[in-house]
PDB file of C-alpha atoms and ligand atoms in Angstrom:
ATOM      1  CA  MET A  16      -0.608 -19.191 -22.342  1.00 41.00           C
ATOM      2  CA  GLY A  17      -2.831 -16.489 -20.731  1.00 42.00           C
ATOM      3  CA  ASP A  18      -2.535 -12.777 -21.051  1.00 49.00           C
ATOM      4  CA  LEU A  19      -0.640 -10.982 -18.336  1.00 57.00           C
ATOM      5  CA  PHE A  20      -3.816  -9.080 -17.526  1.00 57.00           C
ATOM      6  CA  ASP A  21      -7.410 -10.361 -17.428  1.00 58.00           C
ATOM      7  CA  PHE A  22      -9.074  -7.587 -19.473  1.00 60.00           C
ATOM      8  CA  ASP A  23     -12.524  -9.012 -18.675  1.00 62.00           C
ATOM      9  CA  GLN A  24     -12.059  -7.850 -15.097  1.00 69.00           C
ATOM     10  CA  PRO A  25     -12.589  -4.063 -14.476  1.00 78.00           C
ATOM     11  CA  ALA A  26      -9.612  -2.303 -12.903  1.00 87.00           C
ATOM     12  CA  SER A  27      -9.991  -1.802  -9.180  1.00 94.00           C
ATOM     13  CA  LEU A  28      -9.875   1.831  -8.101  1.00 97.00           C
ATOM     14  CA  TYR A  29      -7.370   3.260  -5.559  1.00 98.00           C
ATOM     15  CA  ALA A  30      -6.051   6.724  -4.929  1.00 98.00           C
ATOM     16  CA  VAL A  31      -3.863   8.889  -2.894  1.00 98.00           C
ATOM     17  CA  MET A  32      -5.483  12.078  -1.356  1.00 98.00           C
ATOM     18  CA  GLY A  33      -3.285  15.028  -0.285  1.00 97.00           C
ATOM     19  CA  ASN A  34      -2.627  18.772  -0.864  1.00 97.00           C
ATOM     20  CA  PRO A  35      -0.409  19.130  -2.813  1.00 95.00           C
ATOM     21  CA  VAL A  36      -0.445  15.716  -4.453  1.00 96.00           C
ATOM     22  CA  ALA A  37       0.780  16.273  -7.985  1.00 95.00           C
ATOM     23  CA  HIS A  38       4.368  15.219  -7.039  1.00 91.00           C
ATOM     24  CA  SER A  39       3.229  11.890  -5.584  1.00 95.00           C
ATOM     25  CA  ARG A  40       4.983   8.763  -6.857  1.00 95.00           C
ATOM     26  CA  SER A  41       2.389   6.406  -5.353  1.00 97.00           C
ATOM     27  CA  PRO A  42       0.493   5.757  -8.671  1.00 98.00           C
ATOM     28  CA  GLN A  43       3.800   4.633 -10.277  1.00 97.00           C
ATOM     29  CA  ILE A  44       4.676   2.451  -7.261  1.00 98.00           C
ATOM     30  CA  HIS A  45       1.237   0.741  -7.106  1.00 98.00           C
ATOM     31  CA  GLN A  46       1.202   0.177 -10.877  1.00 98.00           C
ATOM     32  CA  MET A  47       4.626  -1.605 -10.628  1.00 98.00           C
ATOM     33  CA  PHE A  48       3.311  -3.720  -7.631  1.00 98.00           C
ATOM     34  CA  ALA A  49       0.183  -4.613  -9.549  1.00 98.00           C
ATOM     35  CA  GLU A  50       2.117  -5.752 -12.552  1.00 97.00           C
ATOM     36  CA  GLN A  51       4.012  -8.169 -10.394  1.00 98.00           C
ATOM     37  CA  PHE A  52       0.682 -10.051  -9.930  1.00 97.00           C
ATOM     38  CA  GLY A  53      -1.006  -9.278 -13.192  1.00 96.00           C
ATOM     39  CA  LEU A  54      -3.638  -7.191 -11.403  1.00 96.00           C
ATOM     40  CA  ARG A  55      -5.529  -4.418 -13.145  1.00 96.00           C
ATOM     41  CA  VAL A  56      -5.363  -1.459 -10.817  1.00 97.00           C
ATOM     42  CA  GLU A  57      -6.256   2.178 -11.448  1.00 97.00           C
ATOM     43  CA  TYR A  58      -4.512   4.373  -8.932  1.00 98.00           C
ATOM     44  CA  GLN A  59      -5.319   8.148  -9.008  1.00 98.00           C
ATOM     45  CA  LYS A  60      -3.968  11.309  -7.439  1.00 98.00           C
ATOM     46  CA  ILE A  61      -6.766  13.349  -5.839  1.00 98.00           C
ATOM     47  CA  GLN A  62      -6.023  16.890  -4.649  1.00 98.00           C
ATOM     48  CA  VAL A  63      -8.373  17.693  -1.737  1.00 98.00           C
ATOM     49  CA  ASP A  64      -9.207  21.135  -0.303  1.00 98.00           C
ATOM     50  CA  LEU A  65      -8.408  21.693   3.374  1.00 97.00           C
ATOM     51  CA  GLY A  66     -11.313  20.503   5.384  1.00 97.00           C
ATOM     52  CA  GLY A  67     -12.663  18.541   2.442  1.00 98.00           C
ATOM     53  CA  LEU A  68     -11.437  15.050   3.267  1.00 98.00           C
ATOM     54  CA  PRO A  69     -14.739  13.538   4.567  1.00 98.00           C
ATOM     55  CA  GLN A  70     -16.640  14.560   1.383  1.00 98.00           C
ATOM     56  CA  ALA A  71     -13.758  13.408  -0.867  1.00 98.00           C
ATOM     57  CA  VAL A  72     -13.631   9.974   0.776  1.00 98.00           C
ATOM     58  CA  ALA A  73     -17.396   9.615   0.520  1.00 97.00           C
ATOM     59  CA  ASN A  74     -17.300  10.630  -3.243  1.00 97.00           C
ATOM     60  CA  PHE A  75     -14.457   8.171  -3.851  1.00 98.00           C
ATOM     61  CA  ARG A  76     -16.327   5.331  -2.179  1.00 96.00           C
ATOM     62  CA  ALA A  77     -19.481   6.204  -4.109  1.00 95.00           C
ATOM     63  CA  ALA A  78     -17.490   5.943  -7.356  1.00 96.00           C
ATOM     64  CA  GLY A  79     -16.446   2.427  -6.424  1.00 95.00           C
ATOM     65  CA  GLY A  80     -13.064   3.169  -4.816  1.00 97.00           C
ATOM     66  CA  GLN A  81     -11.582   0.291  -2.816  1.00 97.00           C
ATOM     67  CA  GLY A  82      -8.689   1.804  -0.987  1.00 98.00           C
ATOM     68  CA  LEU A  83      -6.972   5.146  -0.272  1.00 98.00           C
ATOM     69  CA  ASN A  84      -3.610   6.449   0.808  1.00 98.00           C
ATOM     70  CA  ILE A  85      -3.708   9.667   2.732  1.00 97.00           C
ATOM     71  CA  THR A  86      -0.761  12.013   2.669  1.00 96.00           C
ATOM     72  CA  LEU A  87       0.029  15.481   3.993  1.00 92.00           C
ATOM     73  CA  PRO A  88      -1.775  17.407   5.428  1.00 95.00           C
ATOM     74  CA  PHE A  89      -4.662  14.961   6.061  1.00 96.00           C
ATOM     75  CA  LYS A  90      -3.298  12.108   8.131  1.00 96.00           C
ATOM     76  CA  LEU A  91      -4.808  13.586  11.328  1.00 95.00           C
ATOM     77  CA  ASP A  92      -8.142  14.291   9.548  1.00 97.00           C
ATOM     78  CA  ALA A  93      -8.177  10.726   8.365  1.00 98.00           C
ATOM     79  CA  PHE A  94      -7.485   9.469  11.855  1.00 97.00           C
ATOM     80  CA  ARG A  95     -10.560  11.364  13.070  1.00 98.00           C
ATOM     81  CA  LEU A  96     -12.766  10.209  10.162  1.00 98.00           C
ATOM     82  CA  VAL A  97     -12.432   6.445  10.190  1.00 98.00           C
ATOM     83  CA  ASP A  98     -14.820   4.131  11.969  1.00 98.00           C
ATOM     84  CA  GLU A  99     -12.117   1.726  13.147  1.00 98.00           C
ATOM     85  CA  LEU A 100      -8.400   2.100  13.750  1.00 98.00           C
ATOM     86  CA  SER A 101      -5.542  -0.448  13.679  1.00 97.00           C
ATOM     87  CA  PRO A 102      -3.468  -0.442  16.863  1.00 95.00           C
ATOM     88  CA  ARG A 103      -0.506   1.151  15.076  1.00 95.00           C
ATOM     89  CA  ALA A 104      -2.653   3.928  13.634  1.00 97.00           C
ATOM     90  CA  LEU A 105      -3.928   4.536  17.188  1.00 95.00           C
ATOM     91  CA  LEU A 106      -0.420   4.807  18.484  1.00 93.00           C
ATOM     92  CA  ALA A 107       0.642   7.061  15.613  1.00 94.00           C
ATOM     93  CA  ALA A 108      -2.520   9.241  15.925  1.00 94.00           C
ATOM     94  CA  ALA A 109      -2.392   9.324  12.122  1.00 95.00           C
ATOM     95  CA  VAL A 110      -3.898   7.315   9.248  1.00 97.00           C
ATOM     96  CA  ASN A 111      -2.111   6.872   5.870  1.00 97.00           C
ATOM     97  CA  THR A 112      -4.123   3.876   4.594  1.00 98.00           C
ATOM     98  CA  ILE A 113      -7.882   3.484   4.373  1.00 98.00           C
ATOM     99  CA  SER A 114      -9.842   0.442   3.366  1.00 98.00           C
ATOM    100  CA  PHE A 115     -13.593  -0.227   3.251  1.00 96.00           C
ATOM    101  CA  THR A 116     -15.544  -3.103   4.588  1.00 94.00           C
ATOM    102  CA  HIS A 117     -18.471  -4.625   2.656  1.00 90.00           C
ATOM    103  CA  ASP A 118     -20.900  -2.679   4.892  1.00 92.00           C
ATOM    104  CA  ASP A 119     -18.996   0.578   4.137  1.00 89.00           C
ATOM    105  CA  GLN A 120     -17.206   0.913   7.416  1.00 96.00           C
ATOM    106  CA  ILE A 121     -13.966   2.938   6.997  1.00 98.00           C
ATOM    107  CA  ILE A 122     -10.881   1.173   8.436  1.00 98.00           C
ATOM    108  CA  GLY A 123      -7.730   3.256   9.112  1.00 98.00           C
ATOM    109  CA  ASP A 124      -4.248   1.938   9.326  1.00 98.00           C
ATOM    110  CA  ASN A 125      -0.731   3.486   9.376  1.00 98.00           C
ATOM    111  CA  THR A 126       2.020   1.880   7.404  1.00 98.00           C
ATOM    112  CA  ASP A 127       4.698   4.525   7.717  1.00 98.00           C
ATOM    113  CA  GLY A 128       6.435   3.000  10.822  1.00 98.00           C
ATOM    114  CA  ALA A 129       6.485  -0.462   9.331  1.00 98.00           C
ATOM    115  CA  GLY A 130       7.835   1.110   6.091  1.00 98.00           C
ATOM    116  CA  ILE A 131      10.843   2.759   7.673  1.00 98.00           C
ATOM    117  CA  CYS A 132      11.617  -0.241   9.875  1.00 98.00           C
ATOM    118  CA  ARG A 133      11.584  -2.591   6.853  1.00 98.00           C
ATOM    119  CA  ASP A 134      13.827  -0.218   4.879  1.00 98.00           C
ATOM    120  CA  ILE A 135      16.329   0.176   7.640  1.00 98.00           C
ATOM    121  CA  MET A 136      16.368  -3.520   8.847  1.00 98.00           C
ATOM    122  CA  PHE A 137      15.976  -5.434   5.585  1.00 98.00           C
ATOM    123  CA  ASN A 138      16.908  -3.138   2.614  1.00 97.00           C
ATOM    124  CA  LEU A 139      19.845  -1.331   4.424  1.00 98.00           C
ATOM    125  CA  GLU A 140      20.589  -4.362   6.599  1.00 98.00           C
ATOM    126  CA  ARG A 141      20.908  -2.305   9.824  1.00 98.00           C
ATOM    127  CA  PRO A 142      19.470  -3.944  12.918  1.00 98.00           C
ATOM    128  CA  ILE A 143      17.558  -1.612  15.228  1.00 98.00           C
ATOM    129  CA  ALA A 144      17.477  -4.035  18.189  1.00 98.00           C
ATOM    130  CA  GLY A 145      20.130  -3.180  20.743  1.00 98.00           C
ATOM    131  CA  ARG A 146      21.221  -0.093  18.827  1.00 98.00           C
ATOM    132  CA  ARG A 147      21.269   3.585  19.863  1.00 98.00           C
ATOM    133  CA  VAL A 148      18.841   5.450  17.651  1.00 98.00           C
ATOM    134  CA  LEU A 149      18.439   9.311  17.312  1.00 98.00           C
ATOM    135  CA  LEU A 150      15.154  10.592  15.845  1.00 98.00           C
ATOM    136  CA  VAL A 151      15.367  14.306  15.072  1.00 98.00           C
ATOM    137  CA  GLY A 152      12.088  16.142  15.004  1.00 98.00           C
ATOM    138  CA  ALA A 153       8.811  15.830  16.907  1.00 97.00           C
ATOM    139  CA  GLY A 154       6.083  16.540  14.354  1.00 93.00           C
ATOM    140  CA  GLY A 155       3.563  14.220  12.721  1.00 91.00           C
ATOM    141  CA  ALA A 156       6.204  12.412  10.650  1.00 93.00           C
ATOM    142  CA  VAL A 157       8.126  11.396  13.735  1.00 95.00           C
ATOM    143  CA  ARG A 158       5.071  10.506  15.762  1.00 94.00           C
ATOM    144  CA  GLY A 159       3.892   8.262  12.814  1.00 93.00           C
ATOM    145  CA  VAL A 160       6.975   6.044  13.057  1.00 96.00           C
ATOM    146  CA  LEU A 161       7.872   6.045  16.750  1.00 96.00           C
ATOM    147  CA  GLY A 162       5.721   3.067  17.833  1.00 95.00           C
ATOM    148  CA  PRO A 163       7.177   0.554  15.305  1.00 97.00           C
ATOM    149  CA  ILE A 164      10.743   1.735  15.813  1.00 97.00           C
ATOM    150  CA  LEU A 165      10.336   1.301  19.585  1.00 97.00           C
ATOM    151  CA  GLU A 166       8.756  -2.088  19.062  1.00 96.00           C
ATOM    152  CA  ALA A 167      12.003  -3.060  17.192  1.00 97.00           C
ATOM    153  CA  CYS A 168      13.750  -2.848  20.623  1.00 97.00           C
ATOM    154  CA  PRO A 169      16.522  -0.227  20.280  1.00 98.00           C
ATOM    155  CA  GLU A 170      18.805   0.038  23.380  1.00 98.00           C
ATOM    156  CA  LEU A 171      17.905   3.722  23.417  1.00 98.00           C
ATOM    157  CA  LEU A 172      15.699   5.971  21.298  1.00 98.00           C
ATOM    158  CA  VAL A 173      16.374   9.713  21.776  1.00 98.00           C
ATOM    159  CA  ILE A 174      13.796  12.138  20.238  1.00 98.00           C
ATOM    160  CA  ALA A 175      15.475  15.529  19.810  1.00 98.00           C
ATOM    161  CA  ASN A 176      13.508  18.562  18.675  1.00 98.00           C
ATOM    162  CA  ARG A 177      14.264  22.282  18.115  1.00 98.00           C
ATOM    163  CA  THR A 178      11.183  22.937  20.300  1.00 98.00           C
ATOM    164  CA  VAL A 179      12.131  20.786  23.326  1.00 98.00           C
ATOM    165  CA  ASP A 180       8.581  20.570  24.814  1.00 98.00           C
ATOM    166  CA  LYS A 181       7.279  18.648  21.835  1.00 97.00           C
ATOM    167  CA  ALA A 182      10.067  15.973  22.218  1.00 98.00           C
ATOM    168  CA  VAL A 183       9.328  15.721  25.929  1.00 98.00           C
ATOM    169  CA  GLU A 184       5.651  15.357  25.168  1.00 97.00           C
ATOM    170  CA  LEU A 185       6.313  12.525  22.830  1.00 96.00           C
ATOM    171  CA  GLU A 186       8.582  10.914  25.417  1.00 97.00           C
ATOM    172  CA  ARG A 187       5.648  11.063  27.882  1.00 96.00           C
ATOM    173  CA  HIS A 188       3.226   9.623  25.366  1.00 94.00           C
ATOM    174  CA  PHE A 189       5.504   6.650  24.563  1.00 95.00           C
ATOM    175  CA  SER A 190       6.758   6.188  28.156  1.00 94.00           C
ATOM    176  CA  ARG A 191       5.573   2.566  28.350  1.00 93.00           C
ATOM    177  CA  PHE A 192       8.646   1.921  26.218  1.00 92.00           C
ATOM    178  CA  ARG A 193      11.420   2.351  28.790  1.00 88.00           C
ATOM    179  CA  SER A 194      14.072   3.046  26.124  1.00 94.00           C
ATOM    180  CA  VAL A 195      12.594   6.458  24.926  1.00 97.00           C
ATOM    181  CA  ALA A 196      13.928   9.925  25.965  1.00 97.00           C
ATOM    182  CA  GLY A 197      13.041  13.413  24.633  1.00 98.00           C
ATOM    183  CA  CYS A 198      15.452  16.350  24.614  1.00 98.00           C
ATOM    184  CA  GLY A 199      16.598  19.491  22.736  1.00 98.00           C
ATOM    185  CA  PHE A 200      19.485  19.698  20.250  1.00 98.00           C
ATOM    186  CA  ASP A 201      22.091  20.958  22.846  1.00 97.00           C
ATOM    187  CA  ASP A 202      21.547  17.907  25.032  1.00 97.00           C
ATOM    188  CA  LEU A 203      23.000  15.796  22.218  1.00 98.00           C
ATOM    189  CA  SER A 204      26.578  16.986  22.708  1.00 97.00           C
ATOM    190  CA  GLY A 205      28.844  14.128  23.773  1.00 96.00           C
ATOM    191  CA  GLN A 206      26.264  11.520  22.652  1.00 97.00           C
ATOM    192  CA  GLN A 207      26.700   9.117  19.731  1.00 98.00           C
ATOM    193  CA  PHE A 208      24.206   7.024  17.824  1.00 98.00           C
ATOM    194  CA  ASP A 209      24.270   4.034  15.447  1.00 98.00           C
ATOM    195  CA  ILE A 210      21.245   5.292  13.508  1.00 98.00           C
ATOM    196  CA  VAL A 211      20.384   8.968  13.079  1.00 98.00           C
ATOM    197  CA  ILE A 212      17.030   9.653  11.417  1.00 98.00           C
ATOM    198  CA  ASN A 213      16.029  13.157  10.249  1.00 98.00           C
ATOM    199  CA  GLY A 214      12.293  13.269  10.745  1.00 97.00           C
ATOM    200  CA  THR A 215      12.094  17.123  10.519  1.00 97.00           C
ATOM    201  CA  SER A 216      10.866  19.042   7.467  1.00 93.00           C
ATOM    202  CA  ALA A 217      14.099  21.055   7.361  1.00 95.00           C
ATOM    203  CA  SER A 218      15.181  19.394   4.085  1.00 91.00           C
ATOM    204  CA  VAL A 219      12.258  21.016   2.294  1.00 89.00           C
ATOM    205  CA  ALA A 220      13.933  24.381   2.987  1.00 93.00           C
ATOM    206  CA  ASP A 221      17.479  22.992   2.318  1.00 94.00           C
ATOM    207  CA  GLU A 222      18.250  23.366   5.927  1.00 96.00           C
ATOM    208  CA  VAL A 223      20.089  20.929   8.335  1.00 98.00           C
ATOM    209  CA  PRO A 224      18.658  20.716  11.889  1.00 98.00           C
ATOM    210  CA  ALA A 225      21.200  22.346  14.239  1.00 98.00           C
ATOM    211  CA  ILE A 226      22.293  19.041  15.976  1.00 98.00           C
ATOM    212  CA  PRO A 227      25.975  18.570  16.870  1.00 98.00           C
ATOM    213  CA  HIS A 228      27.937  17.014  14.035  1.00 97.00           C
ATOM    214  CA  THR A 229      29.486  14.558  16.534  1.00 97.00           C
ATOM    215  CA  VAL A 230      26.287  12.482  16.861  1.00 98.00           C
ATOM    216  CA  PHE A 231      27.469   9.775  14.447  1.00 98.00           C
ATOM    217  CA  ALA A 232      29.031   6.668  15.997  1.00 98.00           C
ATOM    218  CA  SER A 233      31.563   4.876  13.887  1.00 96.00           C
ATOM    219  CA  GLY A 234      29.900   3.521  10.732  1.00 97.00           C
ATOM    220  CA  ALA A 235      26.505   5.145  11.696  1.00 98.00           C
ATOM    221  CA  LEU A 236      23.539   5.125   9.326  1.00 98.00           C
ATOM    222  CA  ALA A 237      22.187   8.670   8.559  1.00 98.00           C
ATOM    223  CA  TYR A 238      18.614   8.415   7.242  1.00 98.00           C
ATOM    224  CA  ASP A 239      16.499  11.243   5.885  1.00 97.00           C
ATOM    225  CA  MET A 240      12.758  10.551   5.810  1.00 97.00           C
ATOM    226  CA  MET A 241      12.592  13.148   3.051  1.00 94.00           C
ATOM    227  CA  TYR A 242      13.708  12.589  -0.512  1.00 92.00           C
ATOM    228  CA  GLY A 243      14.135  14.599  -3.635  1.00 88.00           C
ATOM    229  CA  ASP A 244      15.806  14.537  -7.089  1.00 87.00           C
ATOM    230  CA  ARG A 245      19.196  14.803  -5.473  1.00 89.00           C
ATOM    231  CA  PRO A 246      20.632  13.969  -2.036  1.00 92.00           C
ATOM    232  CA  THR A 247      19.191  16.141   0.719  1.00 95.00           C
ATOM    233  CA  VAL A 248      21.335  18.631   2.496  1.00 97.00           C
ATOM    234  CA  PHE A 249      21.101  16.451   5.614  1.00 98.00           C
ATOM    235  CA  ILE A 250      22.486  13.426   3.766  1.00 97.00           C
ATOM    236  CA  GLU A 251      25.379  15.531   2.363  1.00 97.00           C
ATOM    237  CA  TRP A 252      26.076  16.981   5.808  1.00 98.00           C
ATOM    238  CA  ALA A 253      26.017  13.593   7.550  1.00 98.00           C
ATOM    239  CA  ALA A 254      28.373  12.121   4.977  1.00 97.00           C
ATOM    240  CA  ARG A 255      30.886  14.991   5.619  1.00 97.00           C
ATOM    241  CA  HIS A 256      30.676  14.379   9.387  1.00 97.00           C
ATOM    242  CA  GLY A 257      31.329  10.741   9.702  1.00 94.00           C
ATOM    243  CA  ALA A 258      28.176   8.784   8.815  1.00 98.00           C
ATOM    244  CA  GLY A 259      29.219   5.468   7.398  1.00 97.00           C
ATOM    245  CA  GLN A 260      26.061   4.918   5.389  1.00 98.00           C
ATOM    246  CA  THR A 261      23.373   7.307   4.183  1.00 98.00           C
ATOM    247  CA  ALA A 262      19.864   6.820   2.795  1.00 97.00           C
ATOM    248  CA  ASP A 263      16.926   9.053   1.861  1.00 96.00           C
ATOM    249  CA  GLY A 264      13.215   8.290   2.264  1.00 96.00           C
ATOM    250  CA  ILE A 265      12.606   6.603  -1.149  1.00 96.00           C
ATOM    251  CA  GLY A 266      12.952   3.135   0.435  1.00 98.00           C
ATOM    252  CA  MET A 267      10.512   4.094   3.235  1.00 98.00           C
ATOM    253  CA  LEU A 268       8.075   5.409   0.577  1.00 97.00           C
ATOM    254  CA  VAL A 269       8.088   2.148  -1.366  1.00 98.00           C
ATOM    255  CA  GLU A 270       7.917  -0.029   1.787  1.00 98.00           C
ATOM    256  CA  GLN A 271       4.971   1.833   3.261  1.00 98.00           C
ATOM    257  CA  ALA A 272       3.216   1.554  -0.176  1.00 98.00           C
ATOM    258  CA  ALA A 273       3.967  -2.197  -0.171  1.00 98.00           C
ATOM    259  CA  GLU A 274       2.401  -2.560   3.267  1.00 98.00           C
ATOM    260  CA  SER A 275      -0.745  -0.720   2.019  1.00 98.00           C
ATOM    261  CA  PHE A 276      -0.847  -2.876  -1.153  1.00 98.00           C
ATOM    262  CA  THR A 277      -0.724  -6.024   1.024  1.00 98.00           C
ATOM    263  CA  ILE A 278      -3.656  -4.719   3.117  1.00 97.00           C
ATOM    264  CA  TRP A 279      -5.755  -4.127   0.007  1.00 98.00           C
ATOM    265  CA  HIS A 280      -4.772  -7.044  -2.225  1.00 97.00           C
ATOM    266  CA  ASP A 281      -3.621  -9.669   0.376  1.00 97.00           C
ATOM    267  CA  ARG A 282      -0.442 -10.156  -1.663  1.00 97.00           C
ATOM    268  CA  THR A 283       3.098  -8.998  -0.677  1.00 98.00           C
ATOM    269  CA  PRO A 284       4.926  -7.303  -3.590  1.00 98.00           C
ATOM    270  CA  GLN A 285       8.656  -7.299  -4.094  1.00 98.00           C
ATOM    271  CA  THR A 286      10.044  -3.881  -3.194  1.00 98.00           C
ATOM    272  CA  GLY A 287      13.674  -4.128  -4.379  1.00 97.00           C
ATOM    273  CA  PRO A 288      12.961  -3.729  -8.143  1.00 98.00           C
ATOM    274  CA  VAL A 289      10.580  -0.827  -7.440  1.00 98.00           C
ATOM    275  CA  ILE A 290      13.105   1.045  -5.319  1.00 97.00           C
ATOM    276  CA  ALA A 291      15.775   0.494  -7.957  1.00 96.00           C
ATOM    277  CA  ALA A 292      13.393   1.751 -10.696  1.00 96.00           C
ATOM    278  CA  LEU A 293      12.638   4.951  -8.793  1.00 95.00           C
ATOM    279  CA  ARG A 294      16.347   5.525  -8.005  1.00 92.00           C
ATOM    280  CA  ASN A 295      17.249   4.941 -11.701  1.00 90.00           C
ATOM    281  CA  ALA A 296      14.544   7.296 -12.871  1.00 88.00           C
ATOM    282  CA  ARG A 297      15.929   9.971 -10.644  1.00 79.00           C
ATOM    283  CA  SER A 298      19.493   9.597 -11.818  1.00 74.00           C
ATOM    284  CA  ALA A 299      18.529   9.420 -15.475  1.00 68.00           C
TER     285      ALA A 299
HETATM  286  P1  LIG B  29       5.524  16.813   9.844  1.00 61.29           P
HETATM  287  O1  LIG B  29       4.147  16.377   9.815  1.00 61.29           O
HETATM  288  O2  LIG B  29       6.216  16.778   8.460  1.00 61.29           O
HETATM  289  O3  LIG B  29       6.373  16.206  10.877  1.00 61.29           O
HETATM  290  P2  LIG B  29       5.319  19.198  11.464  1.00 61.29           P
HETATM  291  O4  LIG B  29       4.383  18.486  12.337  1.00 61.29           O
HETATM  292  O5  LIG B  29       5.030  20.625  11.074  1.00 61.29           O
HETATM  293  O6  LIG B  29       5.479  18.423  10.073  1.00 61.29           O
HETATM  294  O7  LIG B  29       6.752  19.077  12.083  1.00 61.29           O
HETATM  295  C1  LIG B  29       7.900  19.593  11.482  1.00 61.29           C
HETATM  296  C2  LIG B  29       9.146  19.144  12.321  1.00 61.29           C
HETATM  297  O8  LIG B  29      10.282  19.676  11.687  1.00 61.29           O
HETATM  298  C3  LIG B  29       9.148  19.738  13.699  1.00 61.29           C
HETATM  299  O9  LIG B  29       9.790  18.879  14.600  1.00 61.29           O
HETATM  300  C4  LIG B  29       9.961  21.033  13.497  1.00 61.29           C
HETATM  301  O10 LIG B  29      10.589  21.479  14.675  1.00 61.29           O
HETATM  302  P3  LIG B  29       9.768  22.488  15.661  1.00 61.29           P
HETATM  303  O11 LIG B  29       8.802  21.571  16.443  1.00 61.29           O
HETATM  304  O12 LIG B  29      10.805  23.121  16.512  1.00 61.29           O
HETATM  305  O13 LIG B  29       9.048  23.502  14.800  1.00 61.29           O
HETATM  306  C5  LIG B  29      10.968  20.397  12.577  1.00 61.29           C
HETATM  307  N1  LIG B  29      11.748  21.520  11.828  1.00 61.29           N
HETATM  308  C6  LIG B  29      11.249  22.164  10.676  1.00 61.29           C
HETATM  309  N2  LIG B  29      12.271  22.898  10.163  1.00 61.29           N
HETATM  310  C7  LIG B  29      13.331  22.704  10.963  1.00 61.29           C
HETATM  311  C8  LIG B  29      14.644  23.294  10.992  1.00 61.29           C
HETATM  312  N3  LIG B  29      15.056  24.163  10.067  1.00 61.29           N
HETATM  313  N4  LIG B  29      15.517  22.892  11.954  1.00 61.29           N
HETATM  314  C9  LIG B  29      15.111  22.001  12.871  1.00 61.29           C
HETATM  315  N5  LIG B  29      13.898  21.440  12.969  1.00 61.29           N
HETATM  316  C10 LIG B  29      12.983  21.842  12.028  1.00 61.29           C
END
């Protein structure tokens, strides 16, 4: 019987770069994925100064690094830095996953949209196809997931933002998808949705975006892309106003990590046990 790990093999080196990055759960998630396959992986958190991403990536590669996750506020910097972009990173105008070719080309991908779609469709068992979806917010987080959600064929996808112009701009950018519309919060009165996603950063300040509380269709899913040690104020508000199901962004976090892991290791990890472990650690 062999050991679980092959200790003759050096651990392969990965990291997440961000600012701040201390709170990141990615090392823990990637460690749990690696254990599923008996892989030896070292996954670091690297805090990068603003403007310092190109140098940090070069240093990491020189130290033998094999793949990177990029988190706030560097996803646009990474988009500009890479030599080659996946189609979904191009659509998102943001990169959250970097890999390197043998001749040191930097490849940028974006797994955020795939992550949220997998979480909603497979973990939460809510189809997007043919459903009415409301996406609240029009910043980087929303832009990062719009393409894959639209590709999942909702009947209608409304982007509503406090600053209306930004929602209209996103509608214009994604107008090849006929089902997309951008608007302000007031325009939502009288409309109901099967899936309501909070893609704003309001939860960070314990605020709820000022959307009408009537947006939830019967049994609607309320989804917050943010997560914390307790339910976000949006989740609590949605549950009080008729959402039939609620979820925070832990599932999306694990699913986008799984997609990055697959890019780097060519193996698809099981996400269910990892999501459960993170949720248990939180409630402990
Ligand atoms: P991110 O990259 O996290 O999306 P961002 O690009 O700064 O960050 O975008 C933040 C988003 O949250 C924006 O859509 C912002 O609305 P505005 O464009 O009107 O600024 C939204 N947001 C932040 N706080 C909010 C609040 N309290 N209520 C409603 N929307 C809020």
